[in-house]
XYZ file of N, CA and C in Angstrom:
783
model
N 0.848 -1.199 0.000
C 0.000 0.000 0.000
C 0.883 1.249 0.000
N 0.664 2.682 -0.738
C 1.018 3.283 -0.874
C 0.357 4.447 0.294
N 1.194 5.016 1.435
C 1.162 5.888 2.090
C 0.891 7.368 1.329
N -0.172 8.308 0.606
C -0.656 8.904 0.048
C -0.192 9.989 0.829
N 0.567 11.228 0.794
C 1.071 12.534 1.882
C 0.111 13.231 1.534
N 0.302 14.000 1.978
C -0.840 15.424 1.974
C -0.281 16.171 0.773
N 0.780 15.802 0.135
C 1.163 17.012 -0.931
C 0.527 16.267 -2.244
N 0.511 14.600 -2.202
C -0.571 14.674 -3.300
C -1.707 15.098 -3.480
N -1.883 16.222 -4.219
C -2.924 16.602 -4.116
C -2.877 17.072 -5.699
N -2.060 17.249 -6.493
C -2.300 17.845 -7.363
C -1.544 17.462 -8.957
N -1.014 18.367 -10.529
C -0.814 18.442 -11.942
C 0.341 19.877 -12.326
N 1.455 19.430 -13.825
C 1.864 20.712 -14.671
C 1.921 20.498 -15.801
N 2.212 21.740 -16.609
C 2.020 21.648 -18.099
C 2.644 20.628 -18.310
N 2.173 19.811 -19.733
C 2.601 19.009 -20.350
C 3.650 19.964 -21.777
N 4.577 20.029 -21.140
C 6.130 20.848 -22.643
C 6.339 19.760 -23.338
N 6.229 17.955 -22.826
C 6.941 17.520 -23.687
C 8.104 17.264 -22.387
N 9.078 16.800 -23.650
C 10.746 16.462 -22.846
C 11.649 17.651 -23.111
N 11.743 18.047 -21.751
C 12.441 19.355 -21.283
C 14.201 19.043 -22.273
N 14.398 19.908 -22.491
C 16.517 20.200 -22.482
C 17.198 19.933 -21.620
N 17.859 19.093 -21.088
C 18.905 19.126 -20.099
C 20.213 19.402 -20.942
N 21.328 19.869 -19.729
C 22.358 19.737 -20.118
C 23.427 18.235 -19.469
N 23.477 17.304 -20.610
C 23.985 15.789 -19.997
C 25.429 15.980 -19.709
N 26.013 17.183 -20.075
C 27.485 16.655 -19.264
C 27.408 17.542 -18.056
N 26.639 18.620 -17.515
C 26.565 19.243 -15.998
C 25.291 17.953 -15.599
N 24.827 16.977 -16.029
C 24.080 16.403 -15.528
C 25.272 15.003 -14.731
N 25.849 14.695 -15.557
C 26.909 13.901 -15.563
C 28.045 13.977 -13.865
N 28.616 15.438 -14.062
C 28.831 15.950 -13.329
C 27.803 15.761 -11.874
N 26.558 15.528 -11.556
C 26.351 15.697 -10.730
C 26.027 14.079 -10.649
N 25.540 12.961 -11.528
C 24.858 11.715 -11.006
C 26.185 10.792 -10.978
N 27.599 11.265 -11.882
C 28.495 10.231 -12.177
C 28.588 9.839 -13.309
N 29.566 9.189 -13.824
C 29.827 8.833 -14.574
C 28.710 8.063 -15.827
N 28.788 8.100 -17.103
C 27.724 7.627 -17.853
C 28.489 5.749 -18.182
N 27.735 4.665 -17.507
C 28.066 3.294 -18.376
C 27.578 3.434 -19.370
N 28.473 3.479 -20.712
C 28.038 2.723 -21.888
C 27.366 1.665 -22.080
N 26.233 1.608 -22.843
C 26.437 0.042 -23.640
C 26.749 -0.193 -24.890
N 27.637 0.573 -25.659
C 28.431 -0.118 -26.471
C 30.159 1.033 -26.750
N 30.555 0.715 -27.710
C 31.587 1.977 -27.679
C 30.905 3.338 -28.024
N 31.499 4.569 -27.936
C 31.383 5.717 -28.169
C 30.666 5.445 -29.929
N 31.743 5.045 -30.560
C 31.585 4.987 -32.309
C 30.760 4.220 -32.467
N 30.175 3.269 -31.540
C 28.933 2.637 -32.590
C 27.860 3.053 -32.024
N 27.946 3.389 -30.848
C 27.215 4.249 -30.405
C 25.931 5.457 -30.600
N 27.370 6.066 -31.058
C 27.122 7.001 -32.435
C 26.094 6.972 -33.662
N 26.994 5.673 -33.997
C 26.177 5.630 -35.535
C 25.055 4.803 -35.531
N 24.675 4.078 -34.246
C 23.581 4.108 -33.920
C 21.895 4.904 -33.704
N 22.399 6.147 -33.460
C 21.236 6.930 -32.942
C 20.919 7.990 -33.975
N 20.769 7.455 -35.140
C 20.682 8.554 -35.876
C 19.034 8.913 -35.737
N 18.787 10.061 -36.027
C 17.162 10.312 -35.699
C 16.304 9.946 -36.646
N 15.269 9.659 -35.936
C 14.041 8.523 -37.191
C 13.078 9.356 -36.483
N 11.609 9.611 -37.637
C 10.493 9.879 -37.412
C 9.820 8.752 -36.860
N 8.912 9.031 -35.472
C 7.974 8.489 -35.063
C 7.488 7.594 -36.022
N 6.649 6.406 -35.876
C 5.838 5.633 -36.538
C 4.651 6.073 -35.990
N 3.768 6.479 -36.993
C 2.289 7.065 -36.807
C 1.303 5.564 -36.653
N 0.292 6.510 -36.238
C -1.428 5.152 -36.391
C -1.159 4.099 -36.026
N -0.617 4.649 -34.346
C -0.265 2.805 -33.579
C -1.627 2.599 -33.021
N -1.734 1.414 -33.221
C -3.103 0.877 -32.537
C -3.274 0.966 -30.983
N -4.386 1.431 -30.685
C -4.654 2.652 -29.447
C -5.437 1.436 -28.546
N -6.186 0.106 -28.876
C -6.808 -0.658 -28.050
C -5.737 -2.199 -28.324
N -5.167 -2.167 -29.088
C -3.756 -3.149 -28.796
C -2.262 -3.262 -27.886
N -2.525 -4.639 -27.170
C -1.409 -4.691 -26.379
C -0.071 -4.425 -26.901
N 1.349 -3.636 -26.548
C 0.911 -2.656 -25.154
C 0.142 -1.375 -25.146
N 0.472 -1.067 -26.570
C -0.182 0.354 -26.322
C -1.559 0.886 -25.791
N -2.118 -0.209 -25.650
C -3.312 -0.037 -24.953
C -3.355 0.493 -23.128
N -1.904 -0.128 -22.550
C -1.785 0.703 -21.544
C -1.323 2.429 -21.340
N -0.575 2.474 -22.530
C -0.135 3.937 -22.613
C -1.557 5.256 -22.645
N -1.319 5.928 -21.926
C -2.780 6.924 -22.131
C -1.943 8.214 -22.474
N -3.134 9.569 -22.296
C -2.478 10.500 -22.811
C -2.966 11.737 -21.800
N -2.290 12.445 -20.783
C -2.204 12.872 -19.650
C -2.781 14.141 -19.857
N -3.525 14.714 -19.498
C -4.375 15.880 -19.954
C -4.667 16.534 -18.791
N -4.493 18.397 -18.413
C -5.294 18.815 -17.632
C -5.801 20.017 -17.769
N -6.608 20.454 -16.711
C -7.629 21.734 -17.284
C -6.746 22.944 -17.370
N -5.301 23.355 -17.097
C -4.864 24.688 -17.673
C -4.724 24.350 -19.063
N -3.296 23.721 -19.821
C -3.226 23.384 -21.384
C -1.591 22.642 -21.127
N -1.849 21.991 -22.643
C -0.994 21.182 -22.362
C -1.158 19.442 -22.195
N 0.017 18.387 -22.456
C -0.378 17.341 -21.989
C 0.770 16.474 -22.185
N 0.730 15.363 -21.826
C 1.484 14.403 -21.527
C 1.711 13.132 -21.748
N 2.484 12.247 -21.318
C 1.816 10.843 -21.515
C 2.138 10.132 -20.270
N 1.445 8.709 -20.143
C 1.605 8.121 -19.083
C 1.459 6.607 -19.400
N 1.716 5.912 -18.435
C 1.382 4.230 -18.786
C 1.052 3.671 -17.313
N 0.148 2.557 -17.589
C -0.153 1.709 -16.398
C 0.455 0.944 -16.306
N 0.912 0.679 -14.332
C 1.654 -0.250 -14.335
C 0.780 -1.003 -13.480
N -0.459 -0.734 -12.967
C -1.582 -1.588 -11.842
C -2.429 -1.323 -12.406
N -3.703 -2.151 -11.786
C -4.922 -1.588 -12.012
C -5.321 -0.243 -11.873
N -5.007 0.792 -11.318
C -5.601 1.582 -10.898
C -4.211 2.585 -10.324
N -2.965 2.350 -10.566
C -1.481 3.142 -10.729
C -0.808 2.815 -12.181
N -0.797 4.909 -12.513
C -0.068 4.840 -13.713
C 1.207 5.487 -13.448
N 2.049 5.765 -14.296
C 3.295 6.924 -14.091
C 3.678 7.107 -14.723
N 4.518 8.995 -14.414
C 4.079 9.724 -15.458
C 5.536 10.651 -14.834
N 5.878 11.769 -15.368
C 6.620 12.128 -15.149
C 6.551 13.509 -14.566
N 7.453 13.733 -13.228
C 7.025 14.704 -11.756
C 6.791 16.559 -12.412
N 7.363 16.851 -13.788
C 7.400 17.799 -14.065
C 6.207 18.246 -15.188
N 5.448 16.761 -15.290
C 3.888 17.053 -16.104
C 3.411 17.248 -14.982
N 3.155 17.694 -13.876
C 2.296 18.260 -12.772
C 2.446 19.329 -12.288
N 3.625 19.941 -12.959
C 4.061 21.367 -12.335
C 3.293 22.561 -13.410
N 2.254 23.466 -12.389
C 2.316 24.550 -13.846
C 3.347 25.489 -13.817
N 3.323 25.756 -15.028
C 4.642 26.949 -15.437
C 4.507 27.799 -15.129
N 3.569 28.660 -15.046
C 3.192 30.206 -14.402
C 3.313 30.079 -13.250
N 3.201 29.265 -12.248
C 3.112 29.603 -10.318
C 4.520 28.597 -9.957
N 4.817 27.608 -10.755
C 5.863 26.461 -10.531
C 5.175 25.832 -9.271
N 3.855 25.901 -8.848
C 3.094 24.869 -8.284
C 2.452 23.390 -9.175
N 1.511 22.395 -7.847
C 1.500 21.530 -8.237
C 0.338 21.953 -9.089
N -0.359 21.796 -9.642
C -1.704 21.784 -10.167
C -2.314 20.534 -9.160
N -4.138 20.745 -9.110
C -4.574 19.609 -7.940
C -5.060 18.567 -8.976
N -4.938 17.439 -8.019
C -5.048 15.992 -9.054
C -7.027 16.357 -9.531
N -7.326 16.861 -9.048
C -9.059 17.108 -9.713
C -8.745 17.722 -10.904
N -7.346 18.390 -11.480
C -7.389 19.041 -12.774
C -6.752 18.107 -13.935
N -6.761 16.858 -13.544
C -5.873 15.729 -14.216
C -7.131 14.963 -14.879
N -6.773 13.819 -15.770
C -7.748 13.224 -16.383
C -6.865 12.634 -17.197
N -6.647 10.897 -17.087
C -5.828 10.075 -17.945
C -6.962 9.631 -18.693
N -6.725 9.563 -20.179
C -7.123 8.891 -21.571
C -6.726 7.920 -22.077
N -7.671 6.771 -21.893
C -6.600 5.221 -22.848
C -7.534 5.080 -23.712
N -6.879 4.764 -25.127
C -7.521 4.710 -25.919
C -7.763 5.420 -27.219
N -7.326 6.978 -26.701
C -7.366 7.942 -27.584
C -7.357 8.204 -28.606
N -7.886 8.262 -29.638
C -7.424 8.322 -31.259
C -8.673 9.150 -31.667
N -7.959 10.548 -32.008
C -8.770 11.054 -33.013
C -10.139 11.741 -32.317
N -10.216 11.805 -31.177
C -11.291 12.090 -30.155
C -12.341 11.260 -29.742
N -11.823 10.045 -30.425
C -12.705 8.802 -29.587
C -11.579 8.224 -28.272
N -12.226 7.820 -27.550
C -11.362 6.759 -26.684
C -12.011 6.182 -25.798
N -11.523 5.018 -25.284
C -11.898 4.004 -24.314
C -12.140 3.967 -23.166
N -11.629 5.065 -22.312
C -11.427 5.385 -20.787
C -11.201 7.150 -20.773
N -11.890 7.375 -19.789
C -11.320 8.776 -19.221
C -11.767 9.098 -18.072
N -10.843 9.082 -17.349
C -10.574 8.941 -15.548
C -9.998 10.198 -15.031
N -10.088 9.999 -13.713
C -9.833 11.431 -13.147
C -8.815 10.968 -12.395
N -7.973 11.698 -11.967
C -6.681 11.471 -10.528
C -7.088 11.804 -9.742
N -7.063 10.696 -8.725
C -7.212 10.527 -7.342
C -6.473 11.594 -6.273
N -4.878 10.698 -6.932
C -4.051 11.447 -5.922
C -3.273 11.332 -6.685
N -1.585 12.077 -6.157
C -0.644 11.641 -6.975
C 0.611 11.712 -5.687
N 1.628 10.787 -6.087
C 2.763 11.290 -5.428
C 4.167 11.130 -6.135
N 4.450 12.369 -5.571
C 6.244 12.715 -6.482
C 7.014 12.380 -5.421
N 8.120 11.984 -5.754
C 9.142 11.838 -4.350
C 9.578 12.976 -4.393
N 10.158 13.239 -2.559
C 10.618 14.490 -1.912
C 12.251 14.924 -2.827
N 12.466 14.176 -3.567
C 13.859 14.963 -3.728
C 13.991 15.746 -5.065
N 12.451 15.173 -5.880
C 12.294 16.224 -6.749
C 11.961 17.661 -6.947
N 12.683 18.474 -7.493
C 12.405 20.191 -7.221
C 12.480 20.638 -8.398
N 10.667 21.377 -8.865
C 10.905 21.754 -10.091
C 11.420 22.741 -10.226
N 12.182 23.895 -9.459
C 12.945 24.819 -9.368
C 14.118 24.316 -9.984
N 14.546 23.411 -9.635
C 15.766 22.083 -10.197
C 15.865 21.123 -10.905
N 15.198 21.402 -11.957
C 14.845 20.082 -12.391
C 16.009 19.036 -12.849
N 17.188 19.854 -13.267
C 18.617 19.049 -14.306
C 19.013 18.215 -12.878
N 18.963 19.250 -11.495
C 19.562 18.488 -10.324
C 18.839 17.355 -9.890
N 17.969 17.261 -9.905
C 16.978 16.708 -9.298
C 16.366 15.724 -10.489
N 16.772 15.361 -11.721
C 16.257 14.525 -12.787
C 15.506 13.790 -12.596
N 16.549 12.379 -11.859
C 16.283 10.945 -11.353
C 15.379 10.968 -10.460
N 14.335 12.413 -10.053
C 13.502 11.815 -9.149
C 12.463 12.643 -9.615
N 12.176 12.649 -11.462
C 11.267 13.097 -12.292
C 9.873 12.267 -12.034
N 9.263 11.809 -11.503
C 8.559 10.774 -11.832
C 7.717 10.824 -10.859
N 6.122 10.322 -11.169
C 5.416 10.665 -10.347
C 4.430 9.344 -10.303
N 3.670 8.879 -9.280
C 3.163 7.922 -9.361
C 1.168 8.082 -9.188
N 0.602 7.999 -9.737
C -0.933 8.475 -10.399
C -1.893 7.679 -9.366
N -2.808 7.839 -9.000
C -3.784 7.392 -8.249
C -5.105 7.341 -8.977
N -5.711 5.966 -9.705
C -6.353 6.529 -10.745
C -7.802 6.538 -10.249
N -8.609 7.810 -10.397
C -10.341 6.720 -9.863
C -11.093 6.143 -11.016
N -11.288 5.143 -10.569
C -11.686 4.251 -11.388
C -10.419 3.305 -12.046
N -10.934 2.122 -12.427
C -10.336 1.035 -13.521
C -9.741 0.925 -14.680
N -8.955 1.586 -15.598
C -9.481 1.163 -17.136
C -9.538 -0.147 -17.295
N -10.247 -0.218 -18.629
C -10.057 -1.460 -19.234
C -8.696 -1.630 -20.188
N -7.555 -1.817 -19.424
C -6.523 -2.367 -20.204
C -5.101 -3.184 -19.347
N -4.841 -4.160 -20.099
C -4.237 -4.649 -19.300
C -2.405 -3.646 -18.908
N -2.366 -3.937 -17.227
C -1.282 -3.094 -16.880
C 0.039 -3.911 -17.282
N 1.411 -2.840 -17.718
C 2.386 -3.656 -17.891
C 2.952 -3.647 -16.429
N 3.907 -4.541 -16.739
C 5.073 -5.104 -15.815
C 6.345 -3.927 -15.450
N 6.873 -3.875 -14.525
C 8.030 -3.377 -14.034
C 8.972 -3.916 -14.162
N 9.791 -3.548 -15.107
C 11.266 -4.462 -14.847
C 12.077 -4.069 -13.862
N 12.568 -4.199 -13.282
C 13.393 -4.052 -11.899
C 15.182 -4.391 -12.202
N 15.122 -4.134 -13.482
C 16.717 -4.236 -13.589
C 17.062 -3.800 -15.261
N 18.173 -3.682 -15.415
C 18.397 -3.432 -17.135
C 20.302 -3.761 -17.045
N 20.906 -5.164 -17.557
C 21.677 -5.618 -18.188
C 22.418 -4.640 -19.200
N 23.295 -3.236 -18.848
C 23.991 -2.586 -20.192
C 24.681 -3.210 -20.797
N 25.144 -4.649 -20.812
C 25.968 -5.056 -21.718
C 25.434 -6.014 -23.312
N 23.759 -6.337 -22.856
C 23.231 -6.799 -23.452
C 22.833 -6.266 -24.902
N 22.999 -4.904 -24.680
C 22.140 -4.439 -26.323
C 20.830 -4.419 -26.640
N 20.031 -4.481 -25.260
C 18.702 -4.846 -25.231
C 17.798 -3.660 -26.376
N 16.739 -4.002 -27.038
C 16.114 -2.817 -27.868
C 14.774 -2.652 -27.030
N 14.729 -1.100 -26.970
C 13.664 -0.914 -26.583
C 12.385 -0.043 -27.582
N 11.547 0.080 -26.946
C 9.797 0.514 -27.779
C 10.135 1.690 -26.842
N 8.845 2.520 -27.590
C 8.541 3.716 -26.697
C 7.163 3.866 -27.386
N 6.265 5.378 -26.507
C 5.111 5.652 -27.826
C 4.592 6.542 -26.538
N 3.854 7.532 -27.251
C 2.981 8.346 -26.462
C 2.336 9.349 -27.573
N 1.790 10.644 -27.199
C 1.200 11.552 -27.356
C 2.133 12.868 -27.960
N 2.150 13.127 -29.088
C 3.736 14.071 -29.578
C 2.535 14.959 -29.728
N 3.136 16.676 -29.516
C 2.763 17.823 -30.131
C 2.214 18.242 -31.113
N 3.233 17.371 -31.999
C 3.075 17.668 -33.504
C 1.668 16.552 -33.944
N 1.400 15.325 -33.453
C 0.135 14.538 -33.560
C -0.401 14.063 -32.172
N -1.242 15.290 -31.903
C -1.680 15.088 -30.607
C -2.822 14.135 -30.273
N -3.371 14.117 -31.535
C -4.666 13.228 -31.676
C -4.914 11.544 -31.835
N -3.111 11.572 -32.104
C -2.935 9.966 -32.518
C -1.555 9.567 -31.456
N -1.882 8.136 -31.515
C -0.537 7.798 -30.589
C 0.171 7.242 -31.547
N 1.256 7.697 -31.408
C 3.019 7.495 -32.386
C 3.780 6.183 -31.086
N 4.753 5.659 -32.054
C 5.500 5.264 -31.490
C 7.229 5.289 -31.908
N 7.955 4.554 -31.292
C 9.087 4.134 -32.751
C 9.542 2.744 -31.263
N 9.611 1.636 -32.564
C 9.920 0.358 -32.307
C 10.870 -0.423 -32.346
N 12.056 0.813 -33.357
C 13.162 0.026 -33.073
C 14.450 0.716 -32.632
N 13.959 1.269 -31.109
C 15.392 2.123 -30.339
C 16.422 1.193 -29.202
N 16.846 1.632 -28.903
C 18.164 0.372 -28.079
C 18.433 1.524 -26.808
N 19.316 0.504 -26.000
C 19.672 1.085 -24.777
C 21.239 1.930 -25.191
N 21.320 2.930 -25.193
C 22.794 3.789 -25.437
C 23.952 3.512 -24.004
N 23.322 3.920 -22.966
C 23.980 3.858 -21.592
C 23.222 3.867 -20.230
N 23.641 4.147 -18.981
C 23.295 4.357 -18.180
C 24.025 5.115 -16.783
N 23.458 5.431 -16.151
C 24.331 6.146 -15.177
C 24.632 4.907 -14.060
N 26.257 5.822 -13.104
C 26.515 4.498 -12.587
C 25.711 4.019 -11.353
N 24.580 5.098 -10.851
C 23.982 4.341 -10.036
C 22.472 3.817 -10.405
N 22.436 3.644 -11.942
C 21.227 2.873 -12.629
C 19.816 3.617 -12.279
N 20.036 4.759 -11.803
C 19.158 5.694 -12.018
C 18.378 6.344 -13.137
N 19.196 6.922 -14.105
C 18.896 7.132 -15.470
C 19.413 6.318 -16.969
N 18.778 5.967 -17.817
C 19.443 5.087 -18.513
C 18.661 5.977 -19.797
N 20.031 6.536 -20.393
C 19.947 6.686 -21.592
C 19.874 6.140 -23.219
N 18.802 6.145 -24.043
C 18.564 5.508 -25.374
C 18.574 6.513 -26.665
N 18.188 5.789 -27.754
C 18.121 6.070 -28.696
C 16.531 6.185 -29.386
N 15.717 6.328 -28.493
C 14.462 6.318 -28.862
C 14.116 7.871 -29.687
N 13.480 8.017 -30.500
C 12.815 9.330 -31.012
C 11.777 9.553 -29.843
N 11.859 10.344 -28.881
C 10.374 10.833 -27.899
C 10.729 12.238 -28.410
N 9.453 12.551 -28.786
C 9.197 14.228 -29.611
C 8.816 14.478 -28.380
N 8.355 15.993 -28.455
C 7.668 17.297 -27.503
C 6.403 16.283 -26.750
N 5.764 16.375 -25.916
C 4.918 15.226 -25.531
C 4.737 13.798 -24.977
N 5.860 13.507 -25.078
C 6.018 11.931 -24.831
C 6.956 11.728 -23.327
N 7.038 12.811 -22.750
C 6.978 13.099 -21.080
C 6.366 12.046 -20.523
N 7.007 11.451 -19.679
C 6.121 10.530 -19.121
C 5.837 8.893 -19.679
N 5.695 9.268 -20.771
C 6.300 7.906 -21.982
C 6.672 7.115 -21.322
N 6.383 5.333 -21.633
C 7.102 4.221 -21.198
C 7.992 3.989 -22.426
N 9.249 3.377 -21.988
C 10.190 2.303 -22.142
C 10.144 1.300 -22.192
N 10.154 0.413 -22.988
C 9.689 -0.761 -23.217
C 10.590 -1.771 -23.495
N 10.567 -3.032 -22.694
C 11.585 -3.923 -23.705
C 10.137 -5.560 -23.597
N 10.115 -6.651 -24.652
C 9.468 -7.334 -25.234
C 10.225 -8.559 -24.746
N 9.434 -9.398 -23.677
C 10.144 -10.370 -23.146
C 9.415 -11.419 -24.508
N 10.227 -12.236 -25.456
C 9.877 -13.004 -26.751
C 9.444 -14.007 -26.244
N 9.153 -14.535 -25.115
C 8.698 -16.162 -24.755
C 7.681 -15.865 -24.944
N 6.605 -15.300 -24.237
C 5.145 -14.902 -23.971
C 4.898 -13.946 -24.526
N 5.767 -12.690 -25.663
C 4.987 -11.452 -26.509
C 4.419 -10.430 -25.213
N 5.146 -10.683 -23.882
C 4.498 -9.247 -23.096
C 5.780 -8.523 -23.135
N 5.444 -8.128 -22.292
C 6.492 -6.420 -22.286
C 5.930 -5.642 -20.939
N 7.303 -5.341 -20.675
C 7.807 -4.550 -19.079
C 8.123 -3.351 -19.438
N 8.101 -2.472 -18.599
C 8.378 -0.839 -18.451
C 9.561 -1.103 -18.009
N 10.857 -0.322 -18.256
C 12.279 -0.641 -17.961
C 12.682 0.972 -17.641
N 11.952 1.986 -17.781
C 11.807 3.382 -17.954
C 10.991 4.184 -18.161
N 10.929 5.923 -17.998
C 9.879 6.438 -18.110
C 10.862 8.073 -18.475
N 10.672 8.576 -20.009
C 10.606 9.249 -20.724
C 10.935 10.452 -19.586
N 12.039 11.143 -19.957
C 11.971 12.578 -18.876
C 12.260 13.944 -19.716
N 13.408 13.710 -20.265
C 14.332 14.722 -20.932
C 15.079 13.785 -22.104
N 15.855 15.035 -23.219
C 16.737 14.805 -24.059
C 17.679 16.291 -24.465
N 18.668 15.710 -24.919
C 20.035 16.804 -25.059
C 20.858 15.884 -26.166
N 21.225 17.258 -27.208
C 22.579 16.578 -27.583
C 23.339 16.096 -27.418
N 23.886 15.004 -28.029
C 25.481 14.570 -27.089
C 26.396 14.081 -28.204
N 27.609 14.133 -28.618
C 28.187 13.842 -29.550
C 27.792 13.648 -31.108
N 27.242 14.424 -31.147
C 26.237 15.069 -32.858
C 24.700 14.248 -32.451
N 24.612 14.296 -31.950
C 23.660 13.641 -32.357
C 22.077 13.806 -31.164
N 21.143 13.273 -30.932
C 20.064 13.626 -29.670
C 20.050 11.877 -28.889
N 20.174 11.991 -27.872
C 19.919 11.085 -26.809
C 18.558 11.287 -25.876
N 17.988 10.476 -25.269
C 16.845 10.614 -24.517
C 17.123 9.956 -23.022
N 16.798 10.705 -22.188
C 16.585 10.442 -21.094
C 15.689 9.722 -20.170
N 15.846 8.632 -19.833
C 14.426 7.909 -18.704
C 15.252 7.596 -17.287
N 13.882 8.276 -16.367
C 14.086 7.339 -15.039
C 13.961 6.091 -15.044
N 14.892 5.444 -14.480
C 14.674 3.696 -14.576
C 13.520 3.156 -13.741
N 12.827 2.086 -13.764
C 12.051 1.768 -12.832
C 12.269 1.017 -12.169
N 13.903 0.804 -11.934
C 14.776 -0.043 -10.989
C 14.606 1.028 -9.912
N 14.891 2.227 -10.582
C 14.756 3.452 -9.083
C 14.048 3.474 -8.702
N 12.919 3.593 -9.587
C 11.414 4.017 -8.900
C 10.629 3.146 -7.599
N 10.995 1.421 -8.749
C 10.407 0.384 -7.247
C 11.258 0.660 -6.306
N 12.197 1.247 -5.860
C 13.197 1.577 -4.581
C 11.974 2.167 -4.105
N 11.523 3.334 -4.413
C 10.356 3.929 -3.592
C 9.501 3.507 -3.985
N 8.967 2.633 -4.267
C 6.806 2.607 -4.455
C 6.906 0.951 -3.520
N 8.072 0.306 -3.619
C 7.826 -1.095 -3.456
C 7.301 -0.805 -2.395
N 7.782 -0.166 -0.654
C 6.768 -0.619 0.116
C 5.554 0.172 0.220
């Protein structure tokens, strides 16, 4: 059970994935593990357009919703319970006061396409951990993430938590959410990989395309025995880094540190 504080109570604009700067970020979390060399690295991540008209009531994307609240703006999010999604700590901040917005101004969407959809729920509650400060956000990255209190059910099945990520493996990951530029449809791109990670497996950097919007976004990797798929991350930020754009996720190795009890 999740101990609910009194500060959940509330929502911020949805920008999308903020700018960081990754080498003063570096500087403060440690060193970046690779997973592969610098040079292939490289020529790995070259930038690809989203894949449009992903199917909005098909597994997984059927857990991914699209984070909406009453100032403007929006987000994305994914279920990982029946009734807990997560989303990222700086879609709850509004920009004009750098307060929370209250979870009554929230409303997750599964289903979405085109102004039809399947579910639309209100937030309960929400909780960010204490060490996030949106005054701070570059300092304070790894504790982007916020955990959703949903009322009511949807109808879709929740993914899994992975609780670890192997950098030496080469693992490929999914992503998909709600972009700026097609707010009405959910995008994805299906074939991004793990780039690195930090050394205390806090943030793990990829090669995924997440446009303006996809805040909050799951990470995905496709366990092939059974065709399901675990959340391994959650969409925060991106920055240049050696020509090229990298993306940023909180791991959800960190996250179960705090939600497990």
């Amino acid at each position: 059970m999740i101990a609910w504080p009194k500060r959940c109570i509330g929502f911020r604009r949805g920008r999308g994935l903020p700018i960081i700067d990754i080498r003063r970020f570096v500087v403060l979390a440690g060193l970046i593990v690779m997973a592969a060399s610098p040079a292939r690295a490289q020529l790995n991540i070259a930038p690809r357009p989203p894949e449009p008209f992903v199917a909005v009531n098909d597994y997984p994307w059927s857990s991914v919703a699209k984070l909406n609240n009453s100032a403007y703006g929006s987000c994305s999010a994914v279920l990982v319970s029946p009734r807990l999604a997560l989303t990222a700590a700086h879609c709850l901040v509004f920009k004009r006061t750098g307060k929370y917005l209250p979870a009554q101004a929230l409303h997750l969407v599964f289903g979405y396409d085109r102004g039809a959809f399947r579910d639309n729920l209100h937030v309960a509650a929400f909780y960010i951990p204490p060490g996030y400060d949106p005054q701070r956000p570059q300092e304070t990255l790894a504790d982007d993430w916020a955990l959703l209190l949903i009322d009511g059910t949807p109808h879709a099945r929740p993914l899994a938590i992975a609780l670890g990520v192997d950098s030496a493996t080469g693992l490929q990951f999914m992503t998909a959410g709600y972009s700026r530029l097609i707010p009405h449809r959910m995008t994805a791109d299906r074939r991004c990989h793990l780039v690195g990670r930090t050394r205390s497996h806090a943030i793990l950097f990829d090669s995924c395309n997440a446009p303006e919007g996809f805040s909050g976004g799951p990470v995905l990797i496709e366990n092939a025995a059974d065709h399901s798929y675990a959340v391994v991350g959650m969409h925060v930020a991106k920055e240049g880094w050696q020509g090229t754009t990298v993306t940023a996720a909180v791991s959800t190795q960190a996250i179960w540190r705090a939600i497990k009890p």
